[in-house]
Tab-separated table of C-alpha atoms in Angstrom:
chain	number	residue	atom	x	y	z
A	1	MET	CA	22.438	5.807	7.057
A	2	LYS	CA	23.004	5.181	10.759
A	3	ARG	CA	24.437	1.787	9.912
A	4	TYR	CA	27.302	3.495	8.091
A	5	GLY	CA	27.887	6.217	10.678
A	6	ALA	CA	25.885	9.081	9.162
A	7	THR	CA	25.182	12.141	11.269
A	8	LYS	CA	22.663	14.971	11.157
A	9	HIS	CA	25.144	16.828	8.936
A	10	SER	CA	25.548	14.143	6.258
A	11	TRP	CA	24.627	14.746	2.634
A	12	LEU	CA	22.829	12.537	0.116
A	13	PHE	CA	23.184	12.270	-3.639
A	14	ARG	CA	20.251	11.127	-5.786
A	15	GLY	CA	21.528	10.254	-9.227
A	16	ALA	CA	18.211	9.389	-10.853
A	17	ARG	CA	14.507	9.113	-10.304
A	18	PHE	CA	11.887	6.741	-11.671
A	19	ARG	CA	11.949	8.055	-15.192
A	20	TRP	CA	8.409	7.098	-16.225
A	21	ASP	CA	6.748	8.917	-13.356
A	22	ASP	CA	5.669	12.531	-13.422
A	23	ILE	CA	7.801	14.531	-10.969
A	24	LYS	CA	4.623	16.060	-9.485
A	25	ARG	CA	3.524	12.630	-8.282
A	26	GLN	CA	6.729	11.955	-6.416
A	27	GLY	CA	5.911	14.179	-3.490
A	28	LYS	CA	8.125	16.239	-1.292
A	29	TRP	CA	10.956	14.362	0.336
A	30	GLU	CA	10.923	16.188	3.653
A	31	MET	CA	14.164	15.018	5.175
A	32	ASP	CA	15.049	18.213	7.032
A	33	HIS	CA	14.290	16.676	10.424
A	34	PHE	CA	16.721	13.815	9.752
A	35	PHE	CA	19.511	16.148	8.622
A	36	TYR	CA	19.904	19.460	10.408
A	37	SER	CA	22.479	20.932	8.050
A	38	GLY	CA	22.832	18.220	5.405
A	39	LYS	CA	21.563	18.494	1.845
A	40	GLU	CA	20.503	16.194	-0.950
A	41	ILE	CA	22.100	16.798	-4.338
A	42	VAL	CA	19.731	16.251	-7.257
A	43	LEU	CA	20.481	16.697	-10.940
A	44	HIS	CA	17.295	18.328	-12.242
A	45	SER	CA	15.795	21.651	-11.192
A	46	GLU	CA	12.255	20.217	-11.015
A	47	GLU	CA	13.441	17.845	-8.273
A	48	VAL	CA	14.328	20.716	-5.940
A	49	SER	CA	11.060	20.472	-3.995
A	50	THR	CA	12.152	21.477	-0.466
A	51	SER	CA	15.045	23.270	1.193
A	52	PHE	CA	16.739	19.903	1.609
A	53	GLN	CA	17.341	19.462	-2.141
A	54	THR	CA	20.006	21.401	-4.005
A	55	LEU	CA	21.546	21.388	-7.477
A	56	PRO	CA	25.282	20.739	-7.866
A	57	PRO	CA	27.507	23.637	-8.949
A	58	SER	CA	27.723	23.834	-12.714
A	59	ASP	CA	31.353	24.956	-12.871
A	60	ALA	CA	33.201	22.759	-10.340
A	61	PRO	CA	33.508	19.113	-9.305
A	62	ILE	CA	32.193	17.905	-5.955
A	63	CYS	CA	34.515	16.060	-3.579
A	64	PHE	CA	33.548	14.132	-0.459
A	65	LYS	CA	36.019	13.251	2.267
A	66	ARG	CA	34.128	10.021	2.960
A	67	ALA	CA	31.284	8.377	1.057
A	68	VAL	CA	29.220	5.220	0.909
A	69	ILE	CA	28.476	4.181	-2.660
A	70	GLY	CA	25.121	2.426	-2.561
A	71	LEU	CA	23.595	0.687	0.430
A	72	GLY	CA	23.988	-2.880	-0.786
A	73	SER	CA	21.393	-5.320	-2.007
A	74	GLN	CA	19.018	-5.317	0.943
A	75	CYS	CA	15.233	-5.217	0.972
A	76	ALA	CA	12.238	-7.347	1.887
A	77	LEU	CA	11.711	-8.553	-1.698
A	78	SER	CA	12.853	-11.876	-3.084
A	79	TYR	CA	15.599	-10.557	-5.375
A	80	CYS	CA	17.614	-8.817	-2.627
A	81	GLU	CA	20.622	-10.605	-1.231
A	82	ASN	CA	20.061	-9.339	2.318
A	83	ASN	CA	17.095	-8.309	4.398
A	84	ILE	CA	16.443	-5.213	6.493
A	85	PRO	CA	15.775	-5.872	10.193
A	86	VAL	CA	12.311	-4.924	11.365
A	87	ASP	CA	13.785	-2.505	13.908
A	88	VAL	CA	15.003	-0.286	11.056
A	89	TYR	CA	11.481	0.248	9.759
A	90	LYS	CA	10.259	0.925	13.282
A	91	ALA	CA	13.075	3.418	13.894
A	92	PHE	CA	12.124	5.342	10.752
A	93	ARG	CA	8.458	5.464	11.776
A	94	ASP	CA	9.304	6.559	15.320
A	95	GLU	CA	11.705	9.221	14.057
A	96	ILE	CA	8.864	10.823	12.095
A	97	ALA	CA	6.434	10.646	15.028
A	98	ASP	CA	8.938	11.921	17.591
A	99	HIS	CA	9.848	14.892	15.416
A	100	TYR	CA	6.300	15.967	14.574
A	101	TRP	CA	3.145	15.274	16.568
A	102	ARG	CA	4.753	13.956	19.756
A	103	THR	CA	6.036	17.506	20.078
A	104	PRO	CA	2.796	19.549	19.821
A	105	ASP	CA	4.422	22.940	19.236
A	106	ARG	CA	6.516	21.553	16.375
A	107	TRP	CA	3.509	19.886	14.725
A	108	ALA	CA	1.497	23.101	14.979
A	109	THR	CA	4.400	25.087	13.521
A	110	HIS	CA	4.794	22.575	10.702
A	111	LEU	CA	1.101	22.828	9.786
A	112	ALA	CA	1.061	26.595	9.946
A	113	LEU	CA	4.189	26.897	7.796
A	114	HIS	CA	2.787	24.641	5.070
A	115	ARG	CA	-0.538	26.468	5.068
A	116	VAL	CA	1.297	29.659	4.210
A	117	THR	CA	4.068	28.481	1.891
A	118	ALA	CA	2.845	25.361	0.040
A	119	PRO	CA	1.464	26.000	-3.464
A	120	SER	CA	-2.171	24.948	-3.636
A	121	LYS	CA	-1.679	22.597	-6.602
A	122	ASN	CA	0.901	20.509	-4.748
A	123	ASP	CA	-0.059	21.097	-1.140
A	124	ALA	CA	1.469	18.511	1.195
A	125	LEU	CA	-1.472	19.056	3.576
A	126	LYS	CA	-4.174	18.385	0.986
A	127	CYS	CA	-4.605	14.797	2.130
A	128	LEU	CA	-5.375	16.043	5.659
A	129	ASP	CA	-8.048	18.383	4.354
A	130	LEU	CA	-9.664	15.667	2.235
A	131	ALA	CA	-9.715	12.943	4.909
A	132	ARG	CA	-13.193	12.014	6.136
A	133	TYR	CA	-13.949	10.590	9.573
A	134	TYR	CA	-16.910	8.522	10.753
A	135	ASN	CA	-17.895	7.371	14.258
A	136	PHE	CA	-14.931	9.006	15.928
A	137	GLU	CA	-17.151	10.626	18.535
A	138	GLU	CA	-19.245	7.601	19.313
A	139	ALA	CA	-19.509	3.969	18.323
A	140	SER	CA	-23.195	3.383	18.938
A	141	GLU	CA	-26.542	3.538	17.190
A	142	GLY	CA	-26.279	7.292	16.869
A	143	TYR	CA	-23.561	7.132	14.238
A	144	SER	CA	-23.254	9.989	11.777
A	145	PRO	CA	-22.026	9.042	8.298
A	146	GLU	CA	-22.046	12.532	6.793
A	147	ARG	CA	-18.959	13.354	4.732
A	148	GLY	CA	-18.252	16.553	6.625
A	149	GLU	CA	-18.290	15.032	10.078
A	150	LYS	CA	-15.523	16.445	12.233
A	151	SER	CA	-13.630	18.104	9.403
A	152	SER	CA	-12.257	20.478	12.039
A	153	ARG	CA	-10.310	17.570	13.501
A	154	VAL	CA	-7.573	18.051	10.904
A	155	GLY	CA	-4.410	19.368	12.535
A	156	GLN	CA	-5.224	18.241	16.060
A	157	LEU	CA	-2.617	16.336	18.013
A	158	HIS	CA	-4.837	13.287	18.553
A	159	PRO	CA	-8.165	12.108	17.165
A	160	ASP	CA	-11.030	13.058	19.482
A	161	VAL	CA	-11.909	9.524	20.537
A	162	ILE	CA	-13.827	9.656	23.808
A	163	ASP	CA	-13.818	5.943	24.682
A	164	ASN	CA	-12.886	5.644	28.335
A	165	GLU	CA	-10.505	3.183	29.920
A	166	GLN	CA	-13.412	0.951	30.911
A	167	ASP	CA	-14.006	0.249	27.224
A	168	TYR	CA	-10.450	-1.055	27.025
A	169	LYS	CA	-10.846	-3.011	30.251
A	170	ASN	CA	-13.983	-4.731	29.020
A	171	MET	CA	-11.960	-6.199	26.152
A	172	SER	CA	-9.747	-8.165	28.506
A	173	ASP	CA	-11.783	-8.975	31.620
A	174	GLY	CA	-14.544	-11.069	30.063
A	175	ALA	CA	-17.228	-8.440	30.510
A	176	SER	CA	-20.821	-9.432	29.898
A	177	PRO	CA	-22.221	-9.329	26.351
A	178	GLY	CA	-23.351	-5.875	25.318
A	179	SER	CA	-20.724	-4.075	27.365
A	180	PRO	CA	-19.135	-1.178	25.494
A	181	LYS	CA	-15.986	-2.122	23.623
A	182	ARG	CA	-13.509	0.065	21.843
A	183	LYS	CA	-13.967	-0.512	18.092
A	184	LEU	CA	-11.235	-0.836	15.483
A	185	VAL	CA	-10.203	2.119	13.339
A	186	VAL	CA	-10.538	1.083	9.684
A	187	GLY	CA	-8.693	3.165	7.103
A	188	ILE	CA	-9.915	3.155	3.496
A	189	ILE	CA	-7.651	4.538	0.767
A	190	GLN	CA	-9.339	5.626	-2.460
A	191	ARG	CA	-7.671	6.291	-5.818
A	192	GLU	CA	-9.257	8.691	-8.270
A	193	GLY	CA	-7.642	7.364	-11.439
A	194	SER	CA	-6.633	3.774	-11.979
A	195	ARG	CA	-7.613	1.024	-9.509
A	196	ARG	CA	-10.525	3.094	-8.197
A	197	LEU	CA	-12.778	1.461	-5.595
A	198	ILE	CA	-16.271	1.607	-7.085
A	199	ASN	CA	-18.331	1.039	-3.928
A	200	ASP	CA	-16.172	2.435	-1.133
A	201	GLU	CA	-19.176	4.423	0.158
A	202	ALA	CA	-21.126	1.187	0.632
A	203	LEU	CA	-18.268	-0.239	2.701
A	204	ILE	CA	-18.143	2.941	4.798
A	205	GLN	CA	-21.875	2.789	5.553
A	206	ALA	CA	-21.727	-0.908	6.476
A	207	LEU	CA	-18.718	-0.452	8.757
A	208	VAL	CA	-20.200	2.604	10.439
A	209	LYS	CA	-23.470	0.765	11.033
A	210	ALA	CA	-21.470	-2.059	12.627
A	211	GLY	CA	-19.933	0.510	14.986
A	212	PHE	CA	-16.419	0.713	13.539
A	213	ARG	CA	-14.546	3.986	13.299
A	214	VAL	CA	-13.729	4.700	9.665
A	215	LYS	CA	-11.155	7.033	8.158
A	216	TRP	CA	-11.425	7.652	4.388
A	217	MET	CA	-8.244	8.935	2.739
A	218	THR	CA	-6.856	9.837	-0.674
A	219	PHE	CA	-3.257	10.630	-1.546
A	220	ASP	CA	-3.929	11.771	-5.122
A	221	HIS	CA	-3.640	15.479	-4.323
A	222	GLY	CA	-0.412	15.685	-2.379
A	223	CYS	CA	0.760	14.303	0.946
A	224	GLY	CA	4.116	14.705	2.666
A	225	ILE	CA	5.827	12.033	4.738
A	226	ALA	CA	4.718	13.636	8.010
A	227	GLU	CA	1.098	13.962	6.890
A	228	THR	CA	0.997	10.388	5.601
A	229	ALA	CA	2.349	9.085	8.909
A	230	TYR	CA	-0.119	11.259	10.825
A	231	LEU	CA	-3.122	9.855	8.981
A	232	LEU	CA	-2.037	6.240	9.491
A	233	ARG	CA	-0.916	6.592	13.111
A	234	ASP	CA	-4.149	5.139	14.563
A	235	VAL	CA	-5.361	2.927	11.679
A	236	GLN	CA	-5.604	-0.712	12.738
A	237	VAL	CA	-7.134	-2.249	9.593
A	238	LEU	CA	-6.189	-0.758	6.232
A	239	VAL	CA	-8.262	-1.327	3.068
A	240	SER	CA	-6.607	-0.164	-0.144
A	241	PRO	CA	-6.362	-1.014	-3.826
A	242	HIS	CA	-3.112	-2.849	-4.385
A	243	GLY	CA	-0.394	-0.301	-5.084
A	244	ASN	CA	2.134	1.998	-3.461
A	245	ALA	CA	-0.449	3.361	-1.021
A	246	ILE	CA	-0.175	0.072	0.894
A	247	GLY	CA	3.377	1.141	1.707
A	248	THR	CA	1.821	3.617	4.129
A	249	SER	CA	1.120	0.654	6.413
A	250	LEU	CA	4.653	1.288	7.702
A	251	PHE	CA	3.140	4.064	9.831
A	252	MET	CA	0.356	1.955	11.373
A	253	PRO	CA	0.719	1.075	15.082
A	254	THR	CA	2.798	-2.040	15.690
A	255	SER	CA	0.454	-3.459	18.292
A	256	ASP	CA	-2.906	-3.292	20.040
A	257	PRO	CA	-4.022	-4.948	17.824
A	258	ILE	CA	-1.663	-6.578	15.312
A	259	PRO	CA	-2.328	-4.557	12.120
A	260	THR	CA	-4.203	-6.090	9.179
A	261	ILE	CA	-3.878	-5.020	5.537
A	262	ILE	CA	-6.684	-5.791	3.068
A	263	SER	CA	-5.514	-5.392	-0.526
A	264	ALA	CA	-8.378	-4.907	-3.002
A	265	ASP	CA	-7.010	-6.738	-6.010
A	266	SER	CA	-8.257	-6.883	-9.562
A	267	THR	CA	-10.093	-9.982	-10.741
A	268	ARG	CA	-7.302	-10.911	-13.139
A	269	TYR	CA	-4.241	-9.232	-11.666
A	270	ALA	CA	-2.358	-9.435	-8.381
A	271	GLU	CA	1.187	-8.767	-7.199
A	272	PRO	CA	3.099	-10.069	-4.178
A	273	TRP	CA	5.046	-6.818	-3.554
A	274	PHE	CA	3.505	-5.655	-0.304
A	275	LYS	CA	3.082	-9.114	1.130
A	276	TYR	CA	6.874	-8.982	1.477
A	277	THR	CA	6.979	-5.713	3.427
A	278	THR	CA	3.950	-6.422	5.596
A	279	SER	CA	5.453	-9.759	6.667
A	280	VAL	CA	8.571	-7.885	7.775
A	281	LEU	CA	6.477	-5.336	9.676
A	282	ALA	CA	4.587	-8.071	11.574
A	283	GLN	CA	1.350	-7.234	9.787
A	284	ARG	CA	-1.337	-9.603	8.543
A	285	PHE	CA	-2.107	-9.408	4.803
A	286	MET	CA	-5.358	-10.369	3.094
A	287	SER	CA	-5.791	-10.182	-0.671
A	288	ALA	CA	-9.482	-9.594	-1.418
A	289	VAL	CA	-10.691	-10.188	-4.980
A	290	CYS	CA	-14.250	-9.254	-5.868
A	291	GLY	CA	-15.011	-10.680	-9.276
A	292	PRO	CA	-15.679	-13.688	-11.488
A	293	SER	CA	-12.503	-15.552	-10.540
A	294	ASP	CA	-13.367	-15.498	-6.826
A	295	TYR	CA	-17.103	-16.181	-6.460
A	296	PRO	CA	-17.376	-18.439	-3.368
A	297	ASP	CA	-21.155	-18.756	-3.770
A	298	GLU	CA	-24.092	-17.549	-5.842
A	299	GLY	CA	-24.915	-14.737	-3.418
A	300	THR	CA	-21.546	-13.105	-3.960
A	301	LYS	CA	-22.187	-12.518	-7.656
A	302	ALA	CA	-24.536	-9.643	-6.856
A	303	GLN	CA	-21.805	-7.979	-4.802
A	304	CYS	CA	-19.104	-8.434	-7.432
A	305	PRO	CA	-20.380	-7.807	-10.972
A	306	HIS	CA	-17.861	-7.924	-13.780
A	307	VAL	CA	-16.412	-4.480	-14.538
A	308	ARG	CA	-15.779	-3.048	-17.997
A	309	ASP	CA	-14.069	0.316	-18.449
A	310	SER	CA	-13.990	1.128	-22.161
A	311	ASN	CA	-12.423	4.555	-21.635
A	312	LEU	CA	-9.555	2.978	-19.713
A	313	ALA	CA	-9.198	0.236	-22.319
A	314	GLU	CA	-9.062	2.745	-25.173
A	315	GLU	CA	-6.490	4.811	-23.269
A	316	TYR	CA	-4.210	1.795	-22.905
A	317	LEU	CA	-4.728	0.822	-26.528
A	318	GLN	CA	-3.361	4.227	-27.544
A	319	HIS	CA	-0.124	3.371	-25.733
A	320	SER	CA	-0.015	-0.190	-27.022
A	321	ARG	CA	1.006	-1.815	-30.300
A	322	LEU	CA	-2.219	-3.803	-30.215
A	323	VAL	CA	-4.547	-2.542	-32.979
A	324	LEU	CA	-8.003	-4.142	-33.094
A	325	GLY	CA	-10.250	-4.536	-36.138
A	326	LEU	CA	-7.607	-5.854	-38.534
A	327	PRO	CA	-8.252	-8.654	-41.039
A	328	PRO	CA	-6.096	-11.736	-40.302
A	329	SER	CA	-4.048	-11.111	-43.444
A	330	MET	CA	-2.685	-7.852	-41.970
A	331	VAL	CA	-1.709	-9.243	-38.568
A	332	LYS	CA	1.968	-10.026	-38.106
A	333	SER	CA	2.935	-13.086	-36.081
A	334	ASP	CA	4.945	-12.785	-32.863
A	335	LYS	CA	7.920	-14.298	-34.676
A	336	ASP	CA	7.737	-11.698	-37.469
A	337	LYS	CA	7.457	-8.852	-34.942
A	338	LYS	CA	10.562	-10.032	-33.085
A	339	ASP	CA	12.541	-9.560	-36.289
A	340	MET	CA	11.377	-5.941	-36.674
A	341	SER	CA	13.113	-2.867	-35.251
A	342	SER	CA	11.355	-0.437	-32.909
A	343	SER	CA	10.910	2.097	-35.708
A	344	GLN	CA	9.438	-0.557	-37.996
A	345	LEU	CA	7.008	-1.677	-35.292
A	346	GLU	CA	5.940	1.923	-34.667
A	347	GLU	CA	5.469	2.557	-38.380
A	348	MET	CA	3.377	-0.611	-38.702
A	349	THR	CA	1.227	0.364	-35.704
A	350	GLN	CA	0.461	3.806	-37.121
A	351	SER	CA	-0.338	2.283	-40.518
A	352	HIS	CA	-2.763	-0.204	-38.907
A	353	ARG	CA	-4.489	2.535	-36.928
A	354	ALA	CA	-4.933	4.620	-40.045
A	355	TYR	CA	-6.425	1.629	-41.881
A	356	VAL	CA	-8.991	0.955	-39.132
A	357	LYS	CA	-9.931	4.622	-38.842
A	358	SER	CA	-10.641	4.877	-42.573
A	359	ASN	CA	-12.510	1.567	-42.907
A	360	PRO	CA	-16.080	1.361	-41.457
A	361	GLU	CA	-16.076	-2.457	-41.375
A	362	ALA	CA	-12.765	-2.489	-39.560
A	363	MET	CA	-14.064	0.074	-37.044
A	364	ALA	CA	-17.139	-2.058	-36.359
A	365	LEU	CA	-14.954	-5.135	-35.854
A	366	ALA	CA	-12.648	-3.151	-33.552
A	367	GLU	CA	-15.614	-2.192	-31.337
A	368	LYS	CA	-16.700	-5.830	-31.067
A	369	GLU	CA	-13.177	-6.996	-30.299
A	370	LEU	CA	-12.827	-4.260	-27.682
A	371	GLU	CA	-15.846	-5.703	-25.871
A	372	ASP	CA	-14.303	-9.188	-26.009
A	373	LEU	CA	-10.982	-7.777	-24.810
A	374	GLN	CA	-12.677	-6.532	-21.622
A	375	GLY	CA	-14.392	-9.837	-20.859
A	376	PRO	CA	-14.087	-11.593	-17.496
A	377	GLU	CA	-11.626	-14.113	-18.918
A	378	ALA	CA	-8.766	-13.870	-21.388
A	379	SER	CA	-10.177	-14.342	-24.895
A	380	THR	CA	-8.436	-17.269	-26.581
A	381	ALA	CA	-9.755	-16.074	-29.956
A	382	LEU	CA	-8.134	-12.645	-29.605
A	383	TYR	CA	-4.905	-14.162	-28.338
A	384	GLY	CA	-4.869	-16.569	-31.254
A	385	LYS	CA	-5.292	-13.668	-33.662
A	386	TYR	CA	-3.056	-10.949	-32.178
A	387	GLY	CA	-0.575	-12.962	-30.107
A	388	GLU	CA	1.493	-11.653	-27.180
A	389	SER	CA	0.405	-8.032	-27.666
A	390	THR	CA	-2.978	-8.981	-26.174
A	391	TYR	CA	-1.339	-10.124	-22.927
A	392	GLU	CA	0.796	-6.982	-22.854
A	393	PHE	CA	-2.431	-4.990	-22.992
A	394	TRP	CA	-4.242	-7.155	-20.452
A	395	GLY	CA	-1.369	-6.842	-17.985
A	396	GLN	CA	-1.814	-3.056	-17.921
A	397	TYR	CA	-5.605	-2.993	-18.156
A	398	TRP	CA	-6.319	-5.612	-15.484
A	399	LYS	CA	-3.917	-3.885	-13.128
A	400	ALA	CA	-5.495	-0.450	-13.559
A	401	MET	CA	-9.189	-1.288	-13.883
A	402	PRO	CA	-11.712	-0.188	-11.242
A	403	ARG	CA	-12.847	-2.812	-8.778
A	404	TYR	CA	-15.664	-3.646	-6.398
A	405	LEU	CA	-15.360	-4.485	-2.728
A	406	ASP	CA	-17.321	-7.492	-1.477
A	407	VAL	CA	-18.874	-5.505	1.371
A	408	PRO	CA	-20.591	-8.280	3.403
A	409	ARG	CA	-17.501	-10.495	3.348
A	410	LEU	CA	-15.179	-7.609	4.250
A	411	VAL	CA	-17.339	-6.454	7.155
A	412	HIS	CA	-17.568	-10.028	8.434
A	413	PHE	CA	-13.803	-10.378	8.097
A	414	ILE	CA	-13.174	-7.123	10.012
A	415	GLU	CA	-15.581	-8.227	12.726
A	416	ASN	CA	-13.395	-11.312	13.141
A	417	ARG	CA	-10.372	-9.015	13.453
A	418	GLN	CA	-12.249	-7.231	16.268
A	419	ASN	CA	-12.588	-10.595	18.008
A	420	ASP	CA	-8.861	-11.201	17.505
A	421	TRP	CA	-8.168	-7.893	19.244
A	422	VAL	CA	-10.283	-8.916	22.222
A	423	HIS	CA	-8.339	-12.192	22.377
A	424	GLU	CA	-4.991	-10.339	22.202
A	425	ARG	CA	-6.085	-8.105	25.080
A	426	GLN	CA	-7.187	-11.044	27.171
A	427	GLU	CA	-3.875	-12.829	26.535
A	428	ALA	CA	-1.959	-9.683	27.500
A	429	ALA	CA	-3.922	-9.382	30.748
A	430	ALA	CA	-3.353	-13.049	31.549
A	431	ARG	CA	0.400	-12.712	31.022
A	432	GLY	CA	0.642	-9.431	32.913
A	433	ARG	CA	2.063	-7.409	30.025
A	434	ARG	CA	1.051	-4.155	28.427
A	435	PRO	CA	-1.020	-4.597	25.234
A	436	ASN	CA	0.919	-1.880	23.389
A	437	ASP	CA	4.317	-3.452	24.020
A	438	ASP	CA	5.998	-3.728	20.598
A	439	ALA	CA	8.245	-6.602	21.628
A	440	ALA	CA	5.216	-8.550	22.830
A	441	ALA	CA	3.438	-7.695	19.573
A	442	TYR	CA	6.003	-9.658	17.576
A	443	ARG	CA	5.229	-12.709	19.714
A	444	ASP	CA	1.500	-12.235	19.082
A	445	PHE	CA	2.240	-12.003	15.365
A	446	MET	CA	4.194	-15.256	15.455
A	447	GLU	CA	1.211	-16.952	17.056
A	448	TYR	CA	-0.815	-15.970	14.007
A	449	VAL	CA	2.010	-17.320	11.818
A	450	ARG	CA	1.793	-20.666	13.590
A	451	LYS	CA	-1.991	-20.735	13.112
A	452	GLY	CA	-1.675	-19.850	9.434
A	453	GLN	CA	-3.378	-16.463	9.732
A	454	ILE	CA	-0.909	-13.924	8.366
A	455	CYS	CA	-1.235	-14.106	4.579
A	456	ARG	CA	-3.943	-14.942	2.102
A	457	SER	CA	-3.531	-14.264	-1.583
A	458	GLY	CA	-5.029	-16.920	-3.806
A	459	TRP	CA	-1.611	-16.898	-5.511
A	460	LYS	CA	1.231	-19.232	-4.568
A	461	ASP	CA	3.554	-16.665	-3.036
A	462	CYS	CA	2.775	-16.498	0.697
A	463	GLU	CA	4.775	-19.629	1.463
A	464	GLU	CA	7.897	-18.233	-0.187
A	465	ILE	CA	7.439	-14.896	1.567
A	466	GLN	CA	7.070	-16.478	4.986
A	467	GLN	CA	10.161	-18.615	4.457
A	468	ARG	CA	12.270	-15.660	3.345
A	469	ASN	CA	11.224	-12.883	5.691
A	470	ILE	CA	10.113	-14.751	8.821
A	471	ALA	CA	11.256	-18.329	9.214
A	472	GLY	CA	14.357	-18.606	7.011
A	473	PRO	CA	17.989	-17.534	7.447
A	474	LEU	CA	17.200	-14.060	6.048
A	475	THR	CA	14.564	-13.399	8.717
A	476	ALA	CA	13.909	-9.727	9.369
A	477	TYR	CA	13.652	-10.470	13.072
A	478	GLY	CA	17.405	-10.802	13.480
A	479	ARG	CA	20.057	-8.456	14.846
A	480	HIS	CA	19.905	-4.730	14.163
A	481	SER	CA	23.457	-3.568	14.744
A	482	ILE	CA	24.899	-0.187	13.820
A	483	ASP	CA	28.110	-1.008	15.657
A	484	ASP	CA	29.239	-3.962	13.554
A	485	VAL	CA	27.791	-4.029	10.028
A	486	THR	CA	29.127	-7.535	9.436
A	487	ARG	CA	26.561	-8.818	11.942
A	488	TRP	CA	23.631	-7.093	10.233
A	489	GLY	CA	20.580	-9.396	10.386
A	490	GLU	CA	22.371	-12.075	12.367
A	491	ALA	CA	20.115	-14.319	14.436
A	492	THR	CA	19.974	-13.603	18.161
A	493	SER	CA	18.757	-15.671	21.080
A	494	GLU	CA	15.673	-13.442	21.205
A	495	SER	CA	14.858	-13.928	17.535
A	496	GLN	CA	15.459	-17.679	17.755
A	497	SER	CA	13.016	-17.873	20.653
A	498	LEU	CA	10.529	-15.762	18.713
A	499	LEU	CA	10.692	-18.041	15.676
A	500	GLN	CA	10.571	-21.366	17.502
A	501	ASP	CA	8.287	-23.856	15.708
A	502	VAL	CA	7.531	-21.328	12.922
A	503	GLY	CA	7.784	-23.525	9.882
A	504	THR	CA	5.378	-24.669	7.199
A	505	TYR	CA	3.107	-22.033	5.720
A	506	LYS	CA	-0.643	-22.447	6.159
A	507	ASP	CA	-3.151	-20.575	4.008
A	508	TRP	CA	-5.484	-18.073	5.642
A	509	PRO	CA	-9.040	-18.599	4.377
A	510	PHE	CA	-11.225	-15.602	3.670
A	511	ALA	CA	-14.135	-16.157	6.034
A	512	SER	CA	-17.535	-16.369	4.347
A	513	THR	CA	-20.512	-14.266	5.413
A	514	SER	CA	-22.535	-17.288	6.499
């Protein structure tokens, strides 16, 4: 908006929303602090969620003296023609922080107002109330892992961390072993429906025992932009099932240390989406799979048993054209189904379901095939029988299924991130710069790029992402100009220096527990 000369009095128009998503899940777009007197025009009454949204008049056209139609094809993803400079993301994050908790009276007023006015079923503060904190008072043997620890912290301006400056100093002056050191804050995001983390409590206990501060969060019950940013403002390592919640990493600190994202992926499903945005935000991204396709050794099998979720599978079958339990003579080939209309396919599906429901032998076969459908590998027999509809089902099921975390490997990995932080602090002290200097943080990030320690996925996408968003001509570390839009993203002498010798991608191995 600033790029095109918007002011605090500009208006927005939202012509559509993601049509498959329930409006209640879309949250409250609290934009009032960006626009003092502006409004956002929406076309459906259920989208009027705050004072910023308004419906258009029903009996008159709307005219604008000046308008920008669309913002162009620009994003961190591969299909966008242009990129967004990293400074834009940072400006958005800082705008939120400056408006809310960096002004204590305003943050207190915001919390009090929402406590009074927000309906309980869609309370933007619910995520604050549900957050659980561990080891925030001390990082020693006297840790307290109880769920209710420090619940009164919610709403305070800062977390009540009591580590003194000496704990920081000991990270950069080569203090003797055993000296107190400030420990990383690890955020864990849990989902209550699909992609649920089965053993998040085990990870919490292991991290707490190792002395890390842990913040457990869920966004399934409502969370505004301000509250989301508040929860992530001090998280340095984020563990989350792959999904939109990883987008909250935008609000993590830029530096001290360089942030790390750990995406808990399904055994059979992964996406590159947030590897694109994290690379733009100078964040390190680790895809962690705990399951049959990623057993590094025999000992890991006990940590990562294969997961079956029959209730989830049956739910997806109800929304799929895949009907199990049919005799081969009733199954249409993929070629035949391509020649059928949508109504014919729906009629066939309902007919097949009715047949299975009324036939005991078919029902027994359907139960057996359902077990095979949830196996650790794609069943060639089922694919040979039912064709592409099996992969359509698997794509949804594997994405949504619950998943384990490989706790020993994750804790070991996070301990290595702690060591990286110590190294970053020592380097900062040696160079005479402040550790929380954002500009210096980008240089630290590029050092990890050169060492091949910014992206690990197990899928062949990190190389493309690095070339697009970091090292290539569309680098996000180029010019951020609101004065001359034609120079948007243009390389500068600073960015060229930053990217010197950043070239070939190197894979980042997931350290073993040995």
